[in-house]
Amino acid sequence: MADKYSVEAAEIIVNSALHLPIAQAAPIYEQLLSVFPTAAKYWKQYVEAYMAVNNDDATKQIFSRCLLNCLHVPLWRCYIRFIRKVNEKKGVEGQEETKRAFDFMLSYIGADIASGPIWMEYISFLRSLPAVSPQEESQRMTAVRKVFQRAIITPTHHVEQLWKDYENFENSVSRQLAKGLLSEYQPKYNSARAVYRERKKYVDEIEWNMLAVPPTGSYKEEKQWMAWKRFLDFEKGNPQRIDSTSSNKRIIFTYEQCLMYLYHYPDVWYDYATWHAKSGSIDAAIKVFQRALKALPDSDLLKYAYAEVEESRGAVQSAKSIYESLLGDGVNATALAHIQFIRFLRRTEGVEAARKYFLDARKSPNCTYHVYVAYARMAFCLDKDPKIAHNVFETGLKRFMHEPVYILEYVDFLSRLNDDRNIRALFERALSLLPPEESVEVWKQFIQFEQTYGDLASMLKVEQRKKEALSRMGEEEASTLEGSLQDVVSRYSFMDLWPCSSKDLDHLARQEWLTKNINKKVEKPTLSNGPGNLDKGSSPSMTNSSVSLKVVYPDTSQMVVYDPRQKPGPTPNVDIVLSICLQSNIPLGQIGKSTTTAAQTPAGPAPSSSDLSGSTRSHPIPSASSFKPTRDRQSGKRKDLVRQEEDETTTVQSQPLPRDVFRIRQIQKARGVSSSQTGSASYGSAVSGDLSGSTS
């Protein structure tokens, strides 16, 4: 299979194996189960194929491989069917073997909500056993009673039927004895029935036929993950108020079932292990981590968590082995693996062991500047040895002078030593070698350093040098490097204290953005939406070729079908979206056609926003003929409004008012324009006001 975790391909293959002889089907099952080791339905189909040909040895071997990892009722019922078949002709010995198999099975899956038929089958089996003497009959009744009493306090689908059967059983044995026993177990049964009803709500959310595949982030997978989390939280709350031992068994059972489906989720393994550790069973937590690393051998995160548990309980050698597995042969070890192993050695074996390993690790081709920084910090903070830390930084500087982050870490170290002379020297060395595009952060730190350690002259000098050095980055960047009020804000602010109001900061941030885009040409369409702006000399046959073709289209390859049943759709800020859309120079489609139609409309010019702001909210829009009688009366007012609109729409931030009536109403509604307002709707102010918060 191209994708070994393809569920569709796995179903096709397993269905084809059904029609093959077991000798040919066995390799197919083995291949599938190596990919899906917790797929109980595949194990069941595999073992039934051997049972069909009466190959008992192979059947036993398969059951020994899958039962304890697949706590699935249908698979276990297949197991008990096989055991009963094998032992049906062995007399008393076979009966005892079958009884032990039932007890073994119920100890593992007796807590399953679907285990009711197994309890019933076990009770039926016990009642069918022959009893020659009264003593044997008494023993049989006692055994049946014990199983009934365990079954009726287990929240299963058949708990009510089991209770009725138990009542009939006790009344058939002794009505006098039944009264006391039933009154004793009635509250326990009521509790189990109530818990079952709550439990069923969580169980119904789980997809029990799902195969264990690595997480892909799909909605279905996330939904199952959440369903299991809720179910686990429910069981951890001990809703039936049973003893802690029985409650812990149910929690373990739920975790084991969860891992059948979320087998590739490291967080589930980690939660399971830490739950064991918090419950006081460190050995059980260790076993869970070992199983987790077998399932996810490439999970470094689980390895660190496992090593942490081993180290915390004093098993230093075991923890060291885990760290060494992270390092591998050392050649392909990551920088993080080197760093964590150095820290581990410092904690467990001392300073000298950590230093020795650092000297070896820095020779690795994968040793990055992070290793130098980590060891220097450790020498300075833990070993209290600034001299060694300084030597490490200096040694690394020869190798990582081109790394701005390393330079700034070295600066931070020297700042802790209050060594301002060497800090200046380091800045000068670094800035003389770094290209302008990589030196921006270093310049910023240099300026901040001068604000702390220098005087006004040195501050201004470094700022000027920064502008000169970064002016080579490009024309657009150079325009933002000219002296601005932002420089003053930077010099005279401290921590969260600012020399101006937040509104001023927003305004400055907006102006900085406008400065960066000041040289971008604004391409205006040949024709605008307004009817008054029609060019008298334009041809009616004008097409889109007269409009700018520089349009940014969405990447349709990234689009997905929106399904409202899954994730809720986006909820953007309407004001911001409208402001951005209205400020964008979007080419107009079918210009020629629309202009021709507009020019030929006998109704005259389209109504302005003032005509639509109030009347159209409560009355239908009048027809073309209904505008004629009132046009003369309103001509003076309309001229004033049109003139006002023209004044407002001449700014760079605005566009002509759209002719579409519905669009005008929507814009006014989004901007909170009341029905009593008159005059044109200004939608260009968002450049300086509405968007200032978001751009900052």
XYZ file of C-alpha atoms in Angstrom:
696
model
C 0.000 0.000 0.000
C 1.248 3.469 -0.893
C -0.108 4.740 2.403
C 0.147 1.951 4.909
C -2.381 3.619 7.195
C -5.026 3.868 4.471
C -8.233 2.595 6.054
C -9.928 2.116 2.688
C -7.082 -0.012 1.343
C -7.007 -2.079 4.543
C -10.730 -2.853 4.241
C -10.315 -3.953 0.637
C -7.415 -6.230 1.510
C -9.063 -7.815 4.542
C -12.223 -8.496 2.550
C -10.193 -10.190 -0.155
C -8.534 -12.383 2.474
C -11.944 -13.787 3.437
C -12.138 -15.703 0.162
C -8.630 -17.148 0.309
C -7.379 -20.339 1.951
C -5.803 -19.658 5.341
C -2.353 -20.527 4.024
C -2.610 -17.687 1.511
C -4.557 -15.339 3.773
C -2.195 -15.597 6.762
C 0.555 -13.341 5.261
C -2.097 -10.744 4.428
C -3.428 -10.743 7.987
C 0.099 -10.521 9.391
C 0.843 -7.533 7.185
C -2.351 -5.751 8.225
C -1.918 -6.499 11.918
C 1.651 -5.223 11.884
C 0.178 -1.866 10.847
C -2.998 -2.086 12.956
C -1.954 -4.158 16.002
C -5.060 -3.159 17.993
C -7.624 -3.842 15.261
C -9.759 -6.384 17.135
C -11.994 -7.046 14.139
C -8.970 -8.089 12.053
C -7.695 -10.343 14.827
C -11.130 -11.906 15.120
C -11.337 -12.563 11.396
C -7.797 -13.981 11.418
C -8.393 -16.365 14.319
C -11.766 -17.501 13.007
C -10.067 -18.537 9.773
C -7.847 -20.941 11.765
C -10.788 -22.103 13.891
C -12.669 -22.977 10.708
C -9.963 -25.479 9.742
C -9.640 -26.749 13.340
C -6.036 -25.623 13.707
C -6.084 -25.368 17.506
C -2.376 -24.659 17.969
C -2.395 -21.685 15.608
C -5.625 -20.459 17.194
C -4.126 -20.497 20.689
C -1.043 -18.696 19.450
C -3.081 -15.903 17.883
C -5.228 -15.500 21.000
C -2.079 -15.219 23.114
C -0.894 -12.360 20.886
C -4.053 -10.277 20.780
C -6.367 -10.804 23.761
C -4.657 -8.620 26.365
C -4.164 -5.734 23.919
C -7.660 -5.872 22.428
C -10.294 -5.617 25.148
C -13.109 -6.106 22.677
C -16.188 -8.148 23.644
C -16.744 -9.885 20.241
C -13.110 -11.042 20.154
C -13.282 -12.373 23.710
C -16.576 -14.153 23.025
C -14.823 -15.828 20.123
C -12.135 -16.910 22.593
C -14.614 -18.432 25.066
C -16.375 -20.202 22.216
C -13.074 -21.797 21.265
C -12.316 -22.794 24.868
C -15.731 -24.417 25.310
C -15.348 -26.305 22.057
C -11.923 -27.630 23.016
C -13.022 -28.704 26.504
C -16.536 -29.990 25.865
C -15.442 -33.639 25.784
C -12.952 -33.521 28.660
C -15.444 -34.073 31.440
C -14.821 -32.478 34.851
C -11.348 -31.336 33.879
C -12.742 -29.560 30.841
C -15.465 -27.924 32.914
C -12.912 -26.541 35.357
C -10.791 -25.275 32.472
C -13.810 -23.535 30.969
C -14.710 -22.023 34.330
C -11.192 -20.619 34.706
C -11.439 -19.191 31.188
C -14.701 -17.419 32.072
C -13.155 -15.953 35.235
C -10.078 -14.895 33.258
C -12.247 -13.233 30.626
C -14.463 -11.380 33.112
C -11.433 -10.094 35.018
C -10.413 -8.234 31.859
C -13.641 -7.229 30.101
C -16.309 -7.788 32.752
C -16.517 -3.988 33.211
C -17.391 -3.392 29.569
C -20.816 -1.873 29.076
C -21.494 -4.565 26.451
C -20.389 -7.481 28.656
C -23.926 -8.420 29.748
C -24.178 -11.450 27.404
C -20.895 -12.797 28.792
C -22.220 -12.636 32.356
C -25.387 -14.382 31.222
C -23.454 -17.050 29.357
C -21.264 -17.721 32.395
C -24.311 -18.011 34.668
C -25.989 -20.347 32.194
C -22.830 -22.455 32.027
C -22.608 -22.749 35.823
C -26.263 -23.689 36.153
C -25.826 -26.391 33.528
C -23.061 -28.157 35.443
C -24.154 -31.543 36.822
C -24.478 -31.911 40.595
C -24.641 -35.441 41.961
C -24.707 -34.790 45.694
C -26.458 -32.067 47.749
C -23.032 -30.652 48.584
C -22.211 -30.205 44.902
C -25.614 -28.636 44.354
C -24.964 -26.180 47.199
C -21.550 -25.324 45.751
C -23.060 -24.767 42.325
C -25.773 -22.465 43.707
C -23.169 -20.516 45.675
C -21.061 -20.066 42.540
C -24.086 -18.911 40.540
C -25.076 -16.464 43.298
C -21.582 -14.909 43.400
C -21.561 -14.362 39.652
C -25.053 -12.841 39.764
C -24.033 -10.492 42.567
C -21.011 -9.308 40.570
C -23.072 -8.881 37.410
C -25.905 -6.815 38.915
C -23.542 -4.153 40.264
C -21.792 -3.730 36.883
C -23.274 -0.969 34.655
C -24.047 -2.900 31.443
C -26.748 -2.858 28.798
C -28.289 -5.975 30.393
C -28.167 -4.912 34.032
C -31.971 -4.788 34.348
C -32.420 -8.215 32.799
C -29.705 -9.604 35.060
C -31.493 -8.184 38.098
C -34.757 -9.865 37.086
C -32.933 -13.160 36.560
C -31.254 -12.777 39.938
C -34.619 -12.195 41.655
C -36.046 -15.311 40.036
C -32.966 -17.301 40.986
C -33.054 -16.325 44.666
C -36.802 -16.877 44.927
C -36.408 -20.311 43.350
C -33.791 -21.280 45.935
C -35.368 -19.868 49.096
C -37.970 -17.133 49.396
C -37.020 -16.435 52.987
C -33.322 -16.072 52.157
C -34.139 -14.163 48.972
C -35.859 -11.356 50.856
C -32.737 -10.466 52.831
C -30.321 -10.809 49.893
C -32.467 -8.806 47.512
C -32.945 -5.984 50.011
C -29.160 -5.923 50.518
C -28.337 -5.699 46.798
C -31.258 -3.519 45.696
C -29.414 -0.203 46.449
C -26.263 -1.476 44.723
C -28.272 -2.476 41.681
C -30.050 0.903 41.625
C -26.692 2.648 41.702
C -25.355 0.487 38.858
C -28.465 1.155 36.778
C -28.193 4.921 37.332
C -24.481 4.907 36.436
C -25.247 2.828 33.344
C -27.604 5.480 32.041
C -24.950 8.163 32.455
C -22.215 5.906 31.128
C -24.192 5.108 27.997
C -24.207 8.790 27.010
C -20.410 8.786 26.843
C -20.156 5.380 25.191
C -22.599 6.331 22.434
C -20.232 9.107 21.300
C -17.424 6.630 20.569
C -16.850 5.026 17.177
C -16.063 1.401 18.031
C -15.131 0.315 14.498
C -12.472 2.992 14.091
C -8.936 1.861 13.187
C -5.934 3.246 15.035
C -4.105 5.610 12.684
C -1.686 8.483 13.382
C -3.538 11.749 14.041
C -4.149 13.882 10.981
C -6.102 16.659 12.673
C -9.417 15.770 11.035
C -12.630 16.750 12.738
C -13.688 13.117 13.131
C -10.448 12.245 14.936
C -10.660 15.256 17.210
C -14.249 14.390 18.012
C -13.225 10.860 19.025
C -10.343 12.201 21.102
C -12.744 14.480 22.973
C -15.238 11.646 23.449
C -12.577 9.425 25.041
C -11.359 12.278 27.239
C -14.875 12.843 28.542
C -15.369 9.121 29.129
C -12.080 8.877 31.050
C -12.957 11.888 33.188
C -16.315 10.290 33.936
C -14.712 7.040 35.097
C -12.054 8.872 37.132
C -14.834 10.586 39.048
C -15.941 7.165 40.422
C -19.639 7.869 39.808
C -20.737 4.579 41.390
C -18.804 5.329 44.593
C -17.212 1.880 44.656
C -13.977 1.030 46.464
C -10.752 2.496 45.086
C -9.413 -0.854 43.900
C -12.485 -1.581 41.785
C -12.590 2.017 40.553
C -8.954 1.860 39.477
C -9.638 -1.357 37.574
C -12.372 0.383 35.613
C -10.104 3.340 34.851
C -7.353 0.997 33.652
C -9.871 -0.870 31.521
C -11.074 2.411 29.961
C -7.509 3.543 29.208
C -6.725 0.182 27.606
C -9.802 0.403 25.424
C -8.961 3.996 24.528
C -5.491 2.962 23.359
C -7.030 0.455 20.973
C -8.243 3.440 18.950
C -5.875 6.282 19.951
C -2.811 4.047 19.734
C -0.708 6.709 17.988
C -1.543 9.590 20.357
C 1.424 10.306 22.672
C -0.690 12.433 25.001
C -2.971 9.467 25.782
C 0.020 7.258 26.635
C 1.458 10.017 28.790
C -1.831 10.585 30.634
C -2.119 6.850 31.288
C 1.412 6.621 32.661
C 1.144 9.724 34.832
C -2.195 8.516 36.203
C -0.453 5.318 37.346
C 2.373 7.353 38.869
C -0.028 9.632 40.758
C -1.902 6.565 41.989
C 1.329 5.324 43.547
C 2.115 2.605 41.016
C 5.434 3.692 39.512
C 6.144 0.211 38.154
C 2.876 0.264 36.213
C 3.768 3.717 34.859
C 7.141 2.389 33.683
C 5.430 -0.475 31.848
C 3.075 1.961 30.143
C 6.008 4.086 28.975
C 7.740 0.990 27.617
C 4.622 0.044 25.683
C 4.275 3.627 24.479
C 7.799 3.683 23.048
C 7.137 0.385 21.328
C 4.064 1.932 19.720
C 5.753 5.294 18.986
C 9.500 4.600 18.752
C 10.206 7.997 17.167
C 8.543 10.078 19.880
C 11.336 12.029 21.583
C 8.738 13.643 23.816
C 7.751 10.302 25.357
C 11.406 9.385 25.785
C 12.077 12.548 27.780
C 8.983 11.916 29.897
C 10.058 8.303 30.489
C 13.601 9.364 31.433
C 12.137 11.914 33.836
C 10.157 9.236 35.675
C 13.177 6.931 35.878
C 15.408 9.718 37.170
C 12.825 10.862 39.716
C 12.668 7.385 41.265
C 16.480 7.107 41.413
C 17.009 4.757 38.443
C 19.834 6.858 36.987
C 21.254 4.144 34.732
C 17.864 3.456 33.177
C 17.373 7.172 32.559
C 20.858 7.419 31.051
C 20.063 4.582 28.656
C 17.023 6.497 27.444
C 19.085 9.645 26.854
C 21.675 7.609 24.977
C 18.930 6.220 22.754
C 18.054 9.808 21.897
C 21.660 10.482 20.924
C 21.995 7.335 18.822
C 25.464 7.120 17.310
C 26.026 10.810 18.049
C 26.437 11.764 14.405
C 22.755 12.337 13.742
C 21.881 13.513 17.238
C 19.934 16.749 17.452
C 21.215 19.820 19.267
C 18.407 19.453 21.786
C 19.460 15.875 22.571
C 23.000 17.097 23.282
C 21.729 19.882 25.527
C 19.399 17.675 27.556
C 22.077 15.017 28.014
C 24.551 17.655 29.260
C 21.984 18.839 31.794
C 21.268 15.265 32.836
C 24.980 14.558 33.358
C 25.352 17.776 35.349
C 22.479 16.703 37.638
C 23.523 13.087 38.115
C 27.287 12.846 37.605
C 28.581 16.341 38.241
C 30.326 19.251 36.552
C 33.251 17.332 35.120
C 31.076 14.769 33.316
C 29.015 17.533 31.733
C 32.132 19.450 30.635
C 33.683 16.348 29.115
C 30.596 15.570 27.095
C 30.321 19.184 25.892
C 33.850 19.038 24.542
C 32.894 15.935 22.562
C 29.495 17.258 21.459
C 30.877 20.456 19.941
C 32.771 18.316 17.413
C 29.497 16.922 16.088
C 28.443 18.244 12.671
C 24.949 18.825 14.077
C 26.178 20.926 16.993
C 24.545 24.345 16.680
C 25.020 27.545 18.642
C 22.271 26.381 21.002
C 24.661 23.863 22.576
C 27.234 26.591 23.306
C 24.609 28.904 24.782
C 23.143 26.138 26.948
C 26.510 25.045 28.352
C 27.636 28.636 28.943
C 24.418 29.371 30.849
C 24.870 26.236 32.920
C 28.456 27.168 33.780
C 27.405 30.672 34.757
C 24.127 29.980 36.600
C 24.762 26.561 38.152
C 28.522 26.345 38.471
C 28.918 30.072 39.294
C 31.903 30.236 36.956
C 31.667 33.325 34.675
C 35.174 32.744 33.345
C 34.291 29.380 31.760
C 31.033 30.804 30.447
C 32.953 33.707 28.868
C 35.434 31.323 27.261
C 32.581 29.204 25.843
C 30.920 32.256 24.299
C 34.207 33.449 22.837
C 34.933 30.018 21.384
C 31.515 29.843 19.841
C 31.845 33.343 18.423
C 34.479 32.119 15.983
C 31.945 29.648 14.607
C 28.646 31.510 14.968
C 29.481 35.153 14.328
C 26.888 35.077 11.528
C 24.080 34.122 13.954
C 22.288 37.232 15.320
C 20.615 35.191 18.067
C 23.978 33.953 19.329
C 25.305 37.535 19.358
C 22.348 38.702 21.434
C 22.755 35.797 23.888
C 26.389 36.763 24.328
C 25.320 40.380 24.873
C 22.836 39.260 27.517
C 25.579 37.349 29.326
C 27.933 40.351 29.288
C 25.097 42.568 30.513
C 24.749 40.355 33.586
C 28.455 40.979 34.208
C 27.905 44.724 33.683
C 30.747 44.654 31.170
C 29.689 47.583 28.986
C 33.074 47.964 27.297
C 33.081 44.422 25.929
C 29.410 44.741 24.963
C 30.209 47.709 22.735
C 33.153 45.858 21.253
C 30.929 42.825 20.571
C 28.304 44.957 18.867
C 30.930 46.600 16.671
C 32.468 43.227 15.691
C 29.113 41.683 14.882
C 27.687 44.623 12.932
C 30.809 44.870 10.819
C 30.241 41.296 9.582
C 26.462 40.808 9.514
C 24.610 41.729 6.299
C 22.044 44.528 6.726
C 18.996 42.263 6.414
C 20.210 40.084 9.314
C 21.382 42.894 11.572
C 18.055 44.593 12.343
C 17.575 42.961 15.759
C 21.220 43.512 16.668
C 20.861 47.223 15.899
C 17.735 47.394 18.055
C 19.564 45.815 20.973
C 22.514 48.140 20.426
C 20.200 51.145 20.670
C 18.557 49.774 23.821
C 22.003 49.181 25.286
C 22.990 52.796 24.647
C 19.728 53.969 26.190
C 20.747 52.141 29.368
C 24.519 52.585 29.457
C 25.198 55.575 27.204
C 24.437 59.291 27.061
C 22.248 61.275 24.680
C 25.030 61.783 22.159
C 25.828 58.066 21.953
C 22.120 57.210 21.646
C 21.614 59.559 18.723
C 24.847 58.455 17.091
C 23.883 54.753 17.131
C 20.403 55.558 15.796
C 21.927 57.488 12.917
C 24.390 54.684 12.171
C 21.507 52.202 12.134
C 19.594 54.275 9.584
C 22.647 54.593 7.359
C 23.464 50.880 7.584
C 19.922 49.708 6.905
C 19.280 52.243 4.145
C 20.960 49.791 1.758
C 18.152 47.276 2.273
C 15.884 48.946 -0.269
C 13.931 52.062 -1.158
C 10.807 51.096 0.779
C 12.719 50.250 3.934
C 14.776 53.414 3.664
C 11.655 55.575 3.716
C 10.766 54.254 7.165
C 14.228 54.937 8.561
C 13.904 58.709 8.427
C 13.586 60.475 11.725
C 10.121 60.073 13.197
C 8.317 60.454 16.473
C 8.619 56.708 16.944
C 12.305 57.190 17.719
C 11.429 59.577 20.533
C 8.858 57.119 21.872
C 11.503 54.404 21.854
C 14.039 56.551 23.679
C 11.720 57.824 26.387
C 9.607 54.768 27.195
C 10.379 52.375 30.008
C 8.915 48.882 30.463
C 5.154 49.455 30.208
C 5.384 53.229 30.671
C 4.943 55.373 27.566
C 5.407 59.103 26.927
C 2.097 59.280 25.061
C -1.399 57.861 25.141
C -2.422 54.568 23.617
C -4.383 56.499 21.012
C -1.199 58.300 19.979
C 0.622 54.973 19.775
C -2.079 53.615 17.491
C -1.856 56.697 15.338
C 1.923 56.436 15.071
C 1.710 52.750 14.207
C -0.807 53.532 11.485
C 1.364 56.296 10.098
C 4.345 53.949 10.070
C 2.349 51.504 7.983
C 1.263 54.267 5.602
C 4.878 55.407 5.285
C 5.953 51.944 4.225
C 3.270 51.929 1.528
C 3.536 55.562 0.484
C 5.382 54.767 -2.734
C 2.939 52.101 -3.857
C 0.986 53.363 -6.832
C -2.768 53.504 -6.442
C -4.264 52.312 -9.706
C -7.612 53.932 -10.299
C -10.153 52.311 -12.585
C -11.061 54.185 -15.752
C -14.671 54.414 -14.678
C -16.074 54.628 -11.194
C -19.388 53.438 -9.861
C -20.995 56.827 -9.570
C -23.260 57.899 -12.431
C -21.970 61.438 -12.234
C -18.453 60.343 -13.059
C -19.291 58.825 -16.454
C -16.957 60.003 -19.181
C -19.056 61.579 -21.881
C -16.586 60.582 -24.537
C -16.372 56.959 -23.522
C -17.667 54.345 -25.875
C -20.539 52.142 -24.734
C -18.601 49.144 -25.983
C -15.798 49.703 -23.462
C -14.660 46.390 -21.870
C -12.612 45.239 -18.923
C -9.404 45.841 -20.837
C -9.503 49.482 -19.726
C -9.324 48.446 -16.077
C -6.198 47.435 -14.214
C -5.618 43.699 -14.469
C -3.460 43.440 -11.352
C -5.922 41.499 -9.252
C -4.953 39.139 -6.446
C -7.125 36.051 -6.706
C -7.608 33.510 -3.884
C -5.729 30.235 -3.978
C -8.590 27.933 -4.894
C -6.425 24.845 -4.441
C -6.528 25.466 -0.697
C -10.302 25.765 -0.530
C -12.395 23.103 1.161
C -16.120 22.482 1.181
C -17.744 24.238 4.107
C -19.779 21.871 6.238
C -21.761 23.710 8.956
C -22.282 20.415 10.801
C -18.588 20.209 11.537
C -16.677 23.350 12.440
C -18.394 26.726 12.786
C -17.532 29.235 10.102
C -15.319 32.283 10.581
C -16.782 35.387 12.186
C -14.773 38.361 10.909
C -15.170 41.907 12.143
C -17.620 43.394 9.644
C -16.398 46.972 10.028
C -12.782 46.046 9.352
C -13.642 43.853 6.363
C -15.815 46.567 4.816
C -13.164 49.193 5.423
C -10.480 47.124 3.717
C -12.744 46.245 0.798
C -13.780 49.853 0.272
C -10.172 51.042 0.312
C -9.060 48.454 -2.245
C -8.943 49.291 -5.918
C -10.888 46.312 -7.213
C -11.465 46.307 -11.015
C -15.095 46.579 -11.984
C -16.571 43.716 -13.997
C -18.602 44.403 -17.164
C -17.843 48.130 -17.095
C -19.050 48.829 -20.591
C -22.291 47.020 -20.128
C -23.073 48.676 -16.827
C -22.236 52.152 -18.074
C -24.434 51.733 -21.096
C -27.312 50.646 -18.933
C -26.753 53.520 -16.556
C -26.621 56.044 -19.367
C -29.814 54.759 -20.903
C -31.836 54.676 -17.700
C -34.666 57.176 -18.045
C -35.104 57.588 -14.326
C -32.197 59.978 -14.006
C -29.284 59.637 -11.552
C -29.370 57.005 -8.844
C -30.502 58.127 -5.396
C -27.788 59.202 -2.991
C -27.156 57.600 0.348
C -29.162 60.294 2.076
C -32.262 59.256 0.151
C -31.782 55.686 1.190
C -30.670 56.128 4.764
C -34.115 56.498 6.200
C -36.937 55.894 3.764
C -35.841 52.551 2.397
C -35.774 51.019 5.834
C -39.516 51.293 6.356
C -40.897 51.640 2.821
C -40.267 49.863 -0.484
C -37.992 51.593 -2.964
C -40.070 53.752 -5.332
C -40.105 53.010 -9.039
C -38.454 55.233 -11.628
C -41.649 57.148 -12.311
C -42.250 57.909 -8.665
C -38.996 59.847 -8.449
C -39.976 62.416 -11.080
C -42.525 64.493 -9.124
C -40.195 65.062 -6.216
C -36.965 65.611 -8.151
C -37.446 69.344 -8.596
C -38.307 69.889 -4.948
C -35.238 68.045 -3.793
C -32.827 69.297 -6.433
C -31.277 71.962 -4.231
C -30.788 69.604 -1.330
C -29.428 66.863 -3.596
C -26.892 69.173 -5.208
C -25.575 70.054 -1.796
C -25.357 66.401 -0.835
C -23.648 65.416 -4.103
C -21.156 68.236 -3.627
C -20.506 67.005 -0.076
C -20.031 63.451 -1.368
C -17.550 64.660 -3.980
C -15.593 66.513 -1.311
C -15.427 63.427 0.887
C -14.625 60.974 -1.888
C -11.636 62.927 -3.161
C -9.435 61.615 -0.365
C -6.950 58.817 -0.984
C -8.630 56.598 1.621
C -12.086 56.588 0.013
C -13.825 55.368 -3.126
C -17.024 56.588 -4.861
C -20.225 55.537 -3.209
C -21.564 52.323 -4.770
C -24.732 52.490 -6.835
C -26.127 49.236 -5.519
C -28.941 50.117 -3.107
C -28.636 46.938 -1.102
C -24.905 47.456 -0.698
C -25.428 51.014 0.582
C -27.924 49.823 3.154
C -25.634 47.047 4.323
C -22.711 49.451 4.723
C -24.833 51.882 6.698
C -26.204 49.109 8.882
C -22.715 47.762 9.601
C -21.513 51.216 10.560
C -24.428 51.866 12.871
C -26.039 54.569 10.747
C -29.487 55.273 12.197
C -32.525 55.873 10.095
C -32.644 59.519 11.181
C -29.239 60.396 9.733
C -29.027 62.342 6.508
C -26.217 63.273 4.191
C -23.600 60.999 2.622
C -22.148 57.990 4.401
C -18.452 58.472 4.979
C -16.562 55.196 4.823
C -13.025 56.468 4.356
C -12.366 57.304 7.995
C -11.428 53.723 8.799
C -7.915 54.378 7.487
C -7.064 56.655 10.326
C -9.431 55.482 13.011
C -11.250 52.166 12.741
C -8.192 50.143 11.821
C -5.693 51.822 14.063
C -6.153 49.270 16.813
C -5.640 46.291 14.550
C -2.589 47.656 12.771
C -0.823 48.404 16.008
